[in-house]
XYZ file of C-alpha atoms in Angstrom:
705
model
C 0.140 0.059 -0.141
C 1.281 3.568 -0.858
C 2.703 5.346 2.316
C 3.015 8.963 2.373
C 6.450 10.182 2.215
C 8.348 13.709 3.291
C 10.068 15.680 0.920
C 13.035 17.685 1.278
C 15.625 19.575 -0.773
C 18.564 16.907 0.548
C 16.556 13.814 0.193
C 16.007 11.113 -2.317
C 12.351 11.026 -2.139
C 10.804 9.573 -4.957
C 13.375 6.630 -5.627
C 12.358 4.290 -2.976
C 10.086 1.559 -4.559
C 6.666 1.839 -3.971
C 4.490 -0.649 -1.961
C 2.007 -2.514 -4.181
C 0.867 -4.795 -1.358
C -3.097 -5.350 -1.258
C -4.506 -2.880 1.359
C -5.687 -4.580 4.665
C -9.461 -3.668 5.463
C -8.284 -1.545 8.835
C -11.673 -0.980 9.610
C -12.698 -4.765 10.075
C -9.718 -5.551 11.904
C -7.903 -4.830 15.576
C -4.198 -4.977 15.751
C -2.451 -5.259 19.439
C 1.062 -5.184 19.939
C 2.532 -6.681 23.126
C 5.749 -5.830 24.645
C 7.287 -5.918 28.141
C 8.593 -2.316 27.286
C 5.215 -0.456 26.585
C 5.476 2.766 28.565
C 8.232 0.898 30.393
C 11.687 2.154 29.102
C 14.313 -1.007 29.509
C 16.528 -1.170 26.524
C 15.950 -0.829 22.547
C 12.583 -2.318 22.075
C 11.204 0.687 23.586
C 12.618 2.633 20.957
C 11.095 0.445 18.522
C 7.822 0.308 19.610
C 7.811 4.159 20.560
C 9.199 5.462 17.373
C 6.509 3.132 15.453
C 3.670 4.195 16.939
C 2.950 7.165 14.930
C 2.987 5.828 11.471
C 1.105 2.541 12.940
C -1.589 5.317 14.543
C -1.725 6.907 11.089
C -2.689 3.526 9.447
C -4.889 2.031 11.799
C -6.526 4.848 13.934
C -8.410 3.624 16.881
C -8.009 0.186 16.028
C -4.448 0.105 17.241
C -3.837 -1.040 20.837
C -0.462 -1.605 22.519
C -0.448 -3.975 25.602
C 2.323 -4.485 28.724
C 2.663 -4.311 32.103
C 1.536 -1.645 34.512
C 4.005 0.122 36.749
C 2.159 3.057 38.866
C 5.113 5.675 38.376
C 5.175 5.202 34.578
C 1.232 5.495 34.189
C 1.346 8.689 36.275
C 4.040 10.259 34.093
C 3.331 9.001 30.858
C -0.210 7.927 30.097
C -3.580 9.681 30.207
C -6.582 7.586 31.270
C -9.340 7.313 29.426
C -12.262 4.930 28.515
C -11.580 2.323 25.587
C -13.456 3.348 22.383
C -14.828 -0.148 21.687
C -17.225 -1.558 23.981
C -16.040 -5.366 23.514
C -12.586 -4.062 24.749
C -14.231 -2.520 27.968
C -16.507 -5.742 28.508
C -12.954 -8.019 28.413
C -11.209 -5.741 30.661
C -14.358 -5.825 33.561
C -14.217 -9.397 33.305
C -10.701 -9.664 34.526
C -11.292 -6.629 36.977
C -14.171 -8.603 38.427
C -11.719 -11.421 38.829
C -9.502 -9.410 41.025
C -6.773 -8.524 38.284
C -6.356 -4.884 37.688
C -6.251 -3.447 34.106
C -5.644 0.153 33.228
C -6.547 1.998 29.850
C -5.217 5.385 28.410
C -3.437 7.110 25.700
C 0.524 7.022 25.808
C 1.701 10.624 25.460
C 4.042 9.827 22.855
C 3.868 11.083 19.110
C 0.872 9.575 17.877
C -0.830 9.068 21.151
C -1.771 5.451 21.049
C -4.250 3.301 23.125
C -2.389 1.379 25.724
C -3.835 -1.547 27.773
C -1.691 -2.320 30.982
C -2.028 -5.287 33.493
C -1.083 -4.952 37.015
C 1.268 -7.804 37.536
C 0.713 -7.453 41.364
C -2.700 -7.627 41.572
C -2.863 -10.901 40.022
C 0.201 -12.811 41.424
C -1.871 -14.855 43.456
C -2.597 -17.008 40.638
C 1.104 -17.915 39.818
C 0.947 -21.378 41.036
C -2.112 -22.319 39.272
C -0.849 -20.473 36.099
C 2.759 -22.454 36.357
C 0.473 -25.593 36.166
C -1.202 -24.531 33.149
C 1.884 -23.672 31.304
C 3.409 -27.286 32.339
C 0.135 -29.104 31.076
C 0.068 -26.959 27.933
C 3.764 -27.504 26.926
C 5.730 -29.142 29.701
C 7.799 -25.675 30.612
C 8.447 -25.478 34.213
C 9.835 -22.073 35.484
C 11.665 -22.160 38.925
C 10.350 -20.056 41.776
C 13.646 -17.890 42.258
C 13.543 -16.499 38.357
C 11.428 -13.252 39.097
C 11.455 -11.976 35.570
C 10.216 -15.199 33.977
C 7.549 -15.516 36.573
C 6.544 -11.953 36.082
C 6.033 -12.716 32.008
C 4.277 -15.620 32.772
C 1.740 -13.659 34.865
C 1.517 -11.145 31.940
C 0.931 -13.636 29.358
C -1.671 -15.557 31.290
C -3.441 -12.345 31.768
C -3.142 -11.171 27.934
C -4.274 -14.766 26.971
C -7.520 -14.388 29.419
C -8.106 -10.787 27.941
C -8.076 -12.144 24.398
C -10.286 -14.843 25.018
C -12.782 -12.910 26.474
C -12.506 -10.070 23.640
C -12.803 -12.897 20.703
C -15.907 -14.330 22.430
C -17.638 -10.768 22.400
C -16.278 -9.792 19.075
C -17.327 -13.415 17.118
C -16.133 -13.394 13.671
C -15.913 -9.727 12.902
C -13.555 -7.665 13.295
C -10.864 -10.105 13.438
C -7.633 -9.635 15.659
C -3.894 -9.264 14.903
C -1.814 -9.767 18.137
C 2.004 -8.979 17.431
C 4.278 -9.987 20.256
C 7.791 -8.889 21.112
C 10.496 -10.899 22.744
C 10.523 -13.783 24.928
C 8.826 -11.751 27.987
C 5.696 -11.380 25.996
C 6.000 -15.326 24.555
C 3.976 -17.025 27.371
C 1.138 -14.725 26.108
C 1.316 -16.109 22.574
C 1.758 -19.819 23.616
C -1.274 -19.996 25.993
C -3.640 -18.136 23.473
C -2.525 -20.648 20.438
C -2.948 -23.812 22.912
C -6.512 -22.403 23.792
C -7.239 -22.301 20.144
C -8.315 -18.174 20.304
C -9.364 -17.418 16.759
C -6.316 -14.579 16.107
C -3.661 -13.899 13.804
C -0.287 -13.794 15.489
C 3.180 -12.552 14.980
C 6.248 -12.845 17.123
C 9.338 -10.631 16.594
C 13.034 -11.461 18.171
C 15.023 -8.624 18.439
C 17.853 -10.808 19.520
C 17.955 -14.501 20.701
C 18.298 -15.025 24.251
C 21.129 -17.601 24.164
C 22.849 -15.613 21.630
C 23.306 -12.534 23.835
C 24.462 -14.923 26.764
C 27.266 -16.498 24.376
C 28.650 -13.401 22.874
C 28.709 -11.882 26.479
C 31.128 -14.647 27.393
C 33.381 -14.080 24.365
C 32.191 -17.127 22.353
C 33.639 -17.386 18.972
C 29.532 -17.084 18.135
C 29.109 -16.745 14.210
C 31.907 -19.401 13.518
C 30.333 -22.139 15.419
C 26.750 -21.242 15.022
C 26.056 -24.779 13.832
C 28.203 -26.589 16.299
C 26.598 -25.220 19.411
C 24.701 -27.938 21.540
C 21.704 -25.366 22.436
C 20.148 -27.324 25.298
C 23.409 -27.686 26.950
C 24.343 -24.150 26.435
C 21.091 -22.918 27.770
C 21.341 -25.302 30.980
C 24.843 -24.440 31.815
C 23.758 -20.510 32.004
C 20.452 -21.368 33.931
C 18.364 -19.981 31.332
C 16.713 -23.100 29.790
C 13.413 -22.362 30.875
C 13.245 -18.666 29.219
C 14.967 -20.418 26.109
C 12.093 -22.917 25.915
C 9.514 -19.997 26.347
C 11.381 -18.295 23.551
C 11.572 -21.231 21.231
C 7.851 -22.147 21.929
C 6.510 -18.985 21.093
C 8.601 -18.556 17.713
C 6.925 -22.185 16.928
C 3.567 -21.178 17.837
C 3.225 -17.857 16.019
C 1.694 -17.816 12.256
C 4.514 -15.355 11.359
C 8.041 -15.075 12.852
C 10.122 -12.049 12.093
C 13.653 -10.777 13.189
C 14.894 -7.311 12.657
C 17.930 -8.114 10.421
C 19.430 -10.664 8.173
C 22.331 -11.500 10.692
C 19.645 -12.077 13.418
C 17.738 -14.175 10.959
C 20.637 -16.538 10.330
C 21.400 -16.647 14.272
C 17.647 -17.357 14.812
C 17.409 -20.047 12.376
C 20.496 -21.770 14.356
C 19.465 -21.101 17.864
C 15.643 -21.555 17.230
C 15.229 -23.819 14.465
C 13.050 -21.902 12.594
C 13.484 -19.441 9.607
C 11.951 -15.914 9.969
C 9.208 -15.140 7.370
C 9.941 -11.898 7.260
C 12.830 -9.403 8.599
C 11.443 -6.145 9.804
C 14.173 -3.742 10.124
C 13.855 -1.063 12.759
C 13.532 2.640 11.899
C 13.239 6.178 12.976
C 10.871 8.859 12.741
C 12.870 11.481 10.517
C 11.997 14.963 10.581
C 13.469 16.692 7.391
C 14.680 20.340 7.682
C 13.222 22.513 5.003
C 16.513 24.249 4.164
C 19.193 22.262 2.874
C 21.946 23.701 5.324
C 20.278 23.917 8.422
C 21.478 20.582 9.574
C 25.348 21.514 8.553
C 24.784 24.644 10.695
C 23.449 22.560 13.858
C 26.841 20.589 13.073
C 29.037 23.787 13.376
C 27.341 25.040 16.451
C 27.285 21.813 18.350
C 30.985 21.357 17.416
C 31.715 24.651 18.695
C 30.888 23.558 22.132
C 32.540 20.642 22.176
C 35.425 22.671 21.237
C 34.887 24.749 24.384
C 34.999 21.355 26.351
C 38.200 20.277 24.803
C 39.842 23.558 25.891
C 39.220 23.185 29.075
C 39.851 19.458 29.418
C 43.224 19.998 27.706
C 44.399 23.198 29.332
C 48.176 23.537 29.687
C 48.719 20.724 26.804
C 46.513 22.802 23.968
C 49.366 22.751 21.553
C 47.229 21.138 18.815
C 45.230 23.360 16.282
C 41.391 22.883 17.097
C 40.389 24.026 13.743
C 42.220 20.771 12.371
C 40.833 18.513 14.907
C 38.275 15.835 14.342
C 35.956 14.384 16.695
C 35.087 10.543 16.908
C 32.961 8.929 19.377
C 31.287 5.569 20.590
C 28.490 4.923 22.591
C 26.130 2.601 24.000
C 25.914 0.022 27.045
C 29.146 -0.995 28.553
C 29.603 -4.304 26.844
C 33.432 -3.852 25.749
C 33.631 -6.632 23.341
C 30.162 -6.776 22.050
C 30.067 -3.300 21.157
C 33.642 -3.263 19.816
C 35.269 -1.185 22.144
C 38.138 -3.558 22.471
C 39.036 -3.419 18.564
C 38.272 0.207 18.453
C 40.985 0.881 21.083
C 43.592 -1.185 19.162
C 42.596 0.518 16.187
C 42.879 3.911 17.777
C 46.882 2.827 18.670
C 47.773 1.864 14.905
C 45.912 5.399 13.896
C 47.980 7.479 16.217
C 51.123 5.668 14.851
C 50.070 6.373 11.431
C 49.480 9.911 12.219
C 52.561 10.485 13.855
C 54.855 8.444 11.056
C 53.174 10.872 8.578
C 53.517 13.798 10.475
C 49.627 14.554 9.875
C 48.585 17.764 11.434
C 45.112 16.237 12.203
C 44.353 15.358 15.764
C 41.493 12.992 16.719
C 39.833 13.571 19.958
C 37.847 10.308 21.036
C 35.003 9.982 22.964
C 33.703 6.858 24.659
C 30.389 7.488 26.042
C 29.394 4.120 28.262
C 28.035 4.212 31.702
C 29.841 2.642 34.336
C 30.178 2.785 37.884
C 31.699 6.110 39.334
C 31.395 7.938 42.598
C 31.907 11.611 41.153
C 33.057 13.824 38.637
C 36.795 13.960 38.276
C 38.495 17.202 39.943
C 41.021 17.688 37.354
C 38.284 17.723 34.923
C 36.084 20.292 36.700
C 39.171 22.376 37.313
C 39.898 22.419 33.326
C 36.495 23.781 32.896
C 36.621 26.277 35.647
C 40.383 27.850 34.517
C 38.570 27.886 30.699
C 35.913 29.988 32.144
C 38.114 32.188 34.229
C 40.595 32.506 31.135
C 37.679 33.777 28.900
C 36.192 36.279 31.414
C 39.812 37.694 32.185
C 40.123 37.904 27.893
C 36.974 39.420 27.764
C 37.908 42.153 30.768
C 41.137 42.882 28.681
C 39.097 43.263 25.974
C 36.657 45.653 26.758
C 39.270 48.276 28.375
C 41.597 47.763 25.335
C 38.457 48.719 23.223
C 37.336 51.617 25.130
C 40.751 53.035 24.914
C 41.127 52.466 21.146
C 37.660 54.167 20.545
C 38.783 57.147 22.771
C 41.768 57.309 20.671
C 40.102 57.128 17.488
C 37.672 60.018 18.440
C 40.570 62.042 19.163
C 41.935 61.281 15.638
C 45.129 59.756 17.014
C 46.325 56.256 16.218
C 47.000 54.825 19.755
C 50.588 53.472 20.727
C 50.108 49.970 21.048
C 52.668 50.032 23.932
C 50.960 51.699 26.152
C 47.149 50.812 25.305
C 47.722 48.054 27.914
C 48.730 49.303 31.212
C 50.966 47.244 33.633
C 48.052 45.786 35.662
C 46.370 44.608 32.406
C 49.807 42.681 31.563
C 49.741 41.489 35.081
C 46.255 39.717 35.023
C 47.074 38.137 31.607
C 50.625 36.549 32.803
C 48.779 35.404 35.967
C 45.994 33.563 33.552
C 48.939 32.289 31.521
C 50.493 30.697 34.555
C 47.161 29.434 35.796
C 47.050 27.227 32.957
C 50.308 25.569 33.642
C 49.927 21.867 33.985
C 52.514 19.332 35.453
C 50.226 16.351 34.823
C 48.724 15.116 31.744
C 45.028 15.787 31.121
C 42.701 12.963 32.493
C 41.565 9.929 30.422
C 38.360 9.923 32.278
C 36.253 12.303 33.309
C 34.901 10.631 36.545
C 36.558 8.853 39.505
C 35.840 5.131 38.325
C 35.081 2.724 41.440
C 36.862 -0.214 39.321
C 39.819 1.980 37.824
C 42.260 -1.121 38.050
C 39.805 -3.589 36.489
C 37.844 -1.447 34.154
C 38.109 -2.862 30.617
C 38.607 0.429 28.633
C 41.002 2.111 31.208
C 43.096 -1.372 31.118
C 43.332 -1.447 27.225
C 44.306 2.303 27.841
C 47.222 1.608 29.815
C 48.199 -1.798 27.516
C 48.168 0.851 24.475
C 49.951 3.702 26.160
C 47.387 6.586 25.035
C 47.669 9.017 28.039
C 46.974 12.253 26.144
C 50.691 13.163 26.197
C 51.720 16.244 23.807
C 52.944 13.784 21.208
C 49.851 11.393 20.702
C 47.487 12.669 17.699
C 45.025 10.705 19.261
C 43.369 11.866 22.414
C 40.980 9.773 24.779
C 38.204 10.850 26.707
C 36.193 8.080 28.717
C 32.994 9.435 29.792
C 31.326 6.986 32.079
C 28.058 8.500 32.144
C 25.253 9.364 29.650
C 24.967 12.829 28.464
C 22.924 15.679 29.771
C 22.199 18.846 29.102
C 22.347 19.806 32.941
C 25.794 18.461 33.445
C 28.339 20.751 34.987
C 30.887 19.324 33.045
C 29.665 18.711 29.393
C 26.111 20.226 29.330
C 24.947 18.660 26.094
C 22.251 16.256 25.257
C 23.203 13.210 23.087
C 21.538 14.297 19.823
C 23.665 17.776 20.176
C 26.496 15.746 20.922
C 26.378 13.824 18.086
C 25.445 16.405 15.893
C 28.980 17.948 16.846
C 31.138 15.105 16.124
C 32.552 14.204 12.709
C 32.360 10.417 12.792
C 30.720 7.831 14.983
C 32.521 4.636 15.427
C 30.561 1.186 16.254
C 32.693 -1.862 15.283
C 30.059 -4.112 17.275
C 30.670 -8.039 17.368
C 26.803 -8.507 18.185
C 24.476 -6.085 17.580
C 20.864 -7.508 16.179
C 20.171 -4.105 14.815
C 21.987 -1.082 16.300
C 20.124 2.486 16.752
C 23.352 4.436 17.032
C 24.667 4.285 13.708
C 21.069 5.145 12.403
C 20.843 8.022 14.649
C 24.307 9.389 13.043
C 22.956 8.710 9.540
C 19.809 10.785 10.106
C 21.615 13.582 11.703
C 23.967 13.523 8.769
C 26.934 12.187 10.551
C 29.107 9.403 9.097
C 29.749 6.118 10.687
C 31.479 3.253 10.946
C 29.531 -0.370 11.415
C 30.283 -3.688 10.763
C 28.620 -6.833 8.740
C 27.875 -8.358 12.203
C 25.414 -5.700 12.809
C 21.778 -5.480 11.484
C 22.316 -1.842 10.493
C 25.408 -2.774 8.342
C 23.757 -5.779 6.768
C 20.818 -3.553 5.855
C 22.817 -0.926 4.174
C 25.029 -3.523 2.636
C 21.820 -4.755 1.061
C 20.398 -1.576 0.132
C 23.264 0.788 -0.980
C 26.004 -0.321 -3.613
C 28.869 1.905 -2.343
C 27.945 2.568 1.258
C 31.401 4.402 2.180
C 30.230 6.991 -0.803
C 27.450 7.807 1.318
C 29.440 8.068 4.758
C 28.464 4.558 6.317
C 31.928 2.447 6.472
C 31.406 -1.189 7.275
C 33.984 -3.186 8.889
C 34.224 -7.090 7.848
C 33.998 -8.779 11.014
C 32.364 -11.798 9.777
C 34.973 -13.355 6.987
C 37.984 -11.690 8.268
C 40.077 -12.468 11.418
C 40.510 -9.806 14.356
C 43.530 -8.379 13.355
C 42.360 -7.826 9.288
C 39.450 -6.181 10.787
C 41.131 -4.002 13.242
C 43.644 -3.295 10.187
C 40.353 -2.204 7.970
C 38.920 0.049 10.726
C 42.248 1.567 11.171
C 42.449 2.419 7.523
C 38.776 3.879 7.327
C 39.513 6.183 10.220
C 43.116 7.145 8.896
C 41.386 7.860 5.273
C 38.662 9.898 6.933
C 41.353 12.119 8.446
C 42.874 12.722 5.030
C 39.569 14.366 3.727
C 39.603 17.882 3.243
C 36.777 20.043 4.945
C 35.128 20.314 1.650
C 35.005 16.580 1.223
C 33.675 16.258 4.520
C 30.689 18.604 4.063
C 29.679 16.626 0.628
C 29.764 13.351 2.602
C 27.708 14.691 5.357
C 25.003 15.993 2.682
C 24.986 12.535 1.014
C 24.700 10.763 4.546
C 21.798 12.936 5.566
C 19.989 11.786 2.240
C 19.759 8.190 3.285
C 17.581 8.987 6.062
C 14.631 8.211 3.927
C 15.807 4.833 3.793
C 15.478 4.636 7.593
C 12.364 6.415 8.180
C 9.352 4.290 9.624
C 7.220 5.542 6.623
C 9.440 3.486 4.433
C 10.330 0.421 6.811
C 6.707 0.061 8.225
C 5.842 -1.675 5.193
C 7.743 -4.931 6.348
C 5.508 -4.666 9.446
C 2.265 -4.394 7.031
C 3.892 -7.504 4.943
C 4.336 -9.676 8.332
C 0.233 -8.740 9.332
C -1.210 -9.593 6.048
C 0.868 -12.852 5.983
C -0.466 -13.750 9.454
C -3.793 -13.149 8.343
C -3.455 -15.357 5.214
C -2.406 -18.182 7.651
C -5.009 -17.584 10.287
C -7.965 -16.587 8.159
C -6.974 -18.296 4.674
C -10.764 -18.195 3.720
C -10.989 -14.608 4.271
C -7.236 -13.339 3.506
C -5.651 -14.470 0.366
C -1.509 -13.800 -0.100
C 0.826 -15.814 -2.091
C 3.350 -17.255 0.497
C 6.070 -17.615 -1.813
C 5.824 -14.003 -3.154
C 8.658 -11.629 -2.315
C 8.529 -8.289 -1.059
C 8.508 -5.398 -3.628
C 11.723 -3.859 -2.192
C 13.996 -6.961 -2.818
C 16.811 -6.291 -5.267
C 16.554 -2.265 -4.643
C 19.605 -0.655 -4.004
C 21.039 2.844 -3.872
C 23.812 3.139 -6.620
C 26.867 4.933 -6.426
C 26.763 8.788 -6.502
C 26.976 10.464 -9.903
C 29.511 12.716 -9.043
C 33.220 12.063 -7.893
C 32.563 10.539 -4.148
C 34.051 11.981 -1.465
C 35.201 8.647 -0.330
C 39.027 8.579 0.370
C 39.608 5.513 -1.821
C 39.188 7.687 -4.785
C 40.464 11.112 -3.557
C 43.657 10.202 -1.588
C 46.613 12.764 -1.384
C 49.902 11.580 -2.712
C 50.924 12.161 0.382
C 49.466 11.900 3.608
C 50.058 15.598 4.478
C 47.978 18.230 2.657
C 49.650 20.919 0.644
C 48.518 24.610 1.068
C 47.304 24.437 -2.231
C 44.855 21.684 -1.362
C 43.654 23.328 1.910
C 42.674 26.432 -0.216
C 40.106 23.874 -2.206
C 38.114 24.052 1.147
C 36.513 27.614 -0.258
C 35.636 25.634 -3.896
C 31.772 26.911 -4.524
C 29.493 23.613 -3.878
C 26.187 23.566 -5.113
C 24.081 21.339 -2.855
C 20.965 21.415 -5.071
C 22.966 20.439 -8.034
C 25.009 17.517 -6.341
C 21.423 16.182 -5.039
C 19.852 16.102 -8.555
C 22.911 14.487 -10.044
C 22.396 11.741 -7.468
C 18.696 11.491 -7.974
C 19.208 11.074 -11.720
C 21.535 8.217 -11.438
C 19.057 6.415 -9.091
C 17.182 3.967 -11.614
C 14.309 1.821 -10.902
C 14.712 -1.126 -8.481
C 17.059 -3.598 -9.934
C 18.626 -7.268 -8.651
C 22.149 -7.253 -8.339
C 24.067 -10.557 -9.714
C 25.742 -12.739 -7.601
C 29.005 -11.809 -5.611
C 32.040 -13.684 -7.102
C 33.728 -15.958 -4.763
C 36.877 -14.566 -3.122
C 37.798 -11.703 -0.752
C 37.379 -8.276 -1.941
C 38.095 -4.772 -0.644
C 35.036 -2.970 1.212
C 33.970 0.166 -0.699
C 36.002 2.900 0.628
C 38.956 1.166 1.658
C 42.470 1.931 0.410
C 45.592 0.050 0.437
C 48.734 1.995 1.571
């Protein structure tokens, strides 16, 4: 079905393939989406369901409902209570309430304002033993008493299955019900609903397999041994066998099984023994700017605030040119190996060596934004910001006095004597300010006092590679072990503002079922590094012919050794450092154009396809669909940009050091409208690429030095 699209001067609107699937009769259907994270922020699934709400409400209107657990604080702060618009839902809720189980209804105060039905787990906990017996009788899965999370998920699932039974009894044959369940915590509701033969279509989505997370967290060689793991044994050793059984049972009970990426589909096929029917990639609500240069202006403004922080953090050692400083960052949960922080640190050590050997005048400041255990801000970090502000005040005071004397002299028609325009007191103040910036220690690597300083993985590896922010290092490291906040006294920026100020996001993850961080960089026009083991990286490889030309660098961590992957990451970063300012501006424009590809208005069609497929399997007499028909988007890819790409592979300097003539090219006129139109003209109708020849080949954007 055609979906409305946003238009923008810098977008590639109109080139994405149109959706030609038959439109569902939503007025004769009810859609329920079940997840533990409805109004309850725990992890990435919260972002998925929250951002997807608006396009789903636009399509389904008042026939769309979300379901999850009730938490009093979340309900009071995020939900506006109201009455259900459909009498059958009210009666189904009353049936549960009359039996002592509390159910709450309202509108979730997010974009789209979807209806939510929230079940109070505590009010129904007295049924737990009986419902454990029902689960055992149904599918021979037993839950241990000490696993609070599994027990709570069973209570929620039992309440939801009970609700659906009451609802379908009220509705009869029309309207038909679609229930979409996310992750194993909602799985018991699906299992019980199917075992009781409740007439509804079901979809189950796994965002990451349970066992996959545990195995990768234990540093297993996961992807090379997918077909060799003894699944039952591995789950049992980690004491999650009952959770694994719930997840696997839900997968096999669902009419349609989906995952969020191709790499997770491969994982699920081995871990859960069912090949996903549909891949439903995660999207974002993309807000386009009316003016093509607006996001570039935001980059400049945010970068200026980052430079202020760097001036304070490196006071006394600020012997590098801030105009030739690039800002890289990595952010996310503190999973040292899964998020790729290990390979990133090693690559930074090699990048530092290359920049020093080639006497490159570029400095790279790298931020690690990963929450860890701390007890407060580092005194040295706070002192640096205080000294910076003091210097600014001193300079401002002297400037005002200087300006007033200069103004008075010019009014008298005199050229002032520069030797006397500043008196001895002014010089004394400036000398004291200079002496205050003297520092006998190196700028700190971390901005906070770490509780586990000696065993912290990032700090331990920093000590191993010897990147201590010394004067000779061209790569400087700043570990900020807290999520960013605009109210912080140290770095007062929120995450979006921080990302906009950086030049490159680096996310070389080993285990990342999707990966919102590089996606968020893309919609803000910031180039990023990802891997072919992340869902985002696989999606970009599938939909973009040369991702590097659009500012998406994909490290091969699946078919290369760790050392080869590290060298490739180093090469990507070194090549990025060699770009001119103009090349980086062109690349940011191209990166921002890919945001249409990550918009829910495009990616929501995969969920539409999954629902239609589920209806055709649950109610084959009413809904027809060719199960073998491919999605209309298969084979579509953005081709290489029309003009010469800004990718370093095609535009490396003959020597790593820029010449003065090349630096002057930064002022060369650049017509963004013309560039965008050339790219649009180059993009043809969807096509299918031929098979990739066997053998190793270089990634787009990779060069050999």
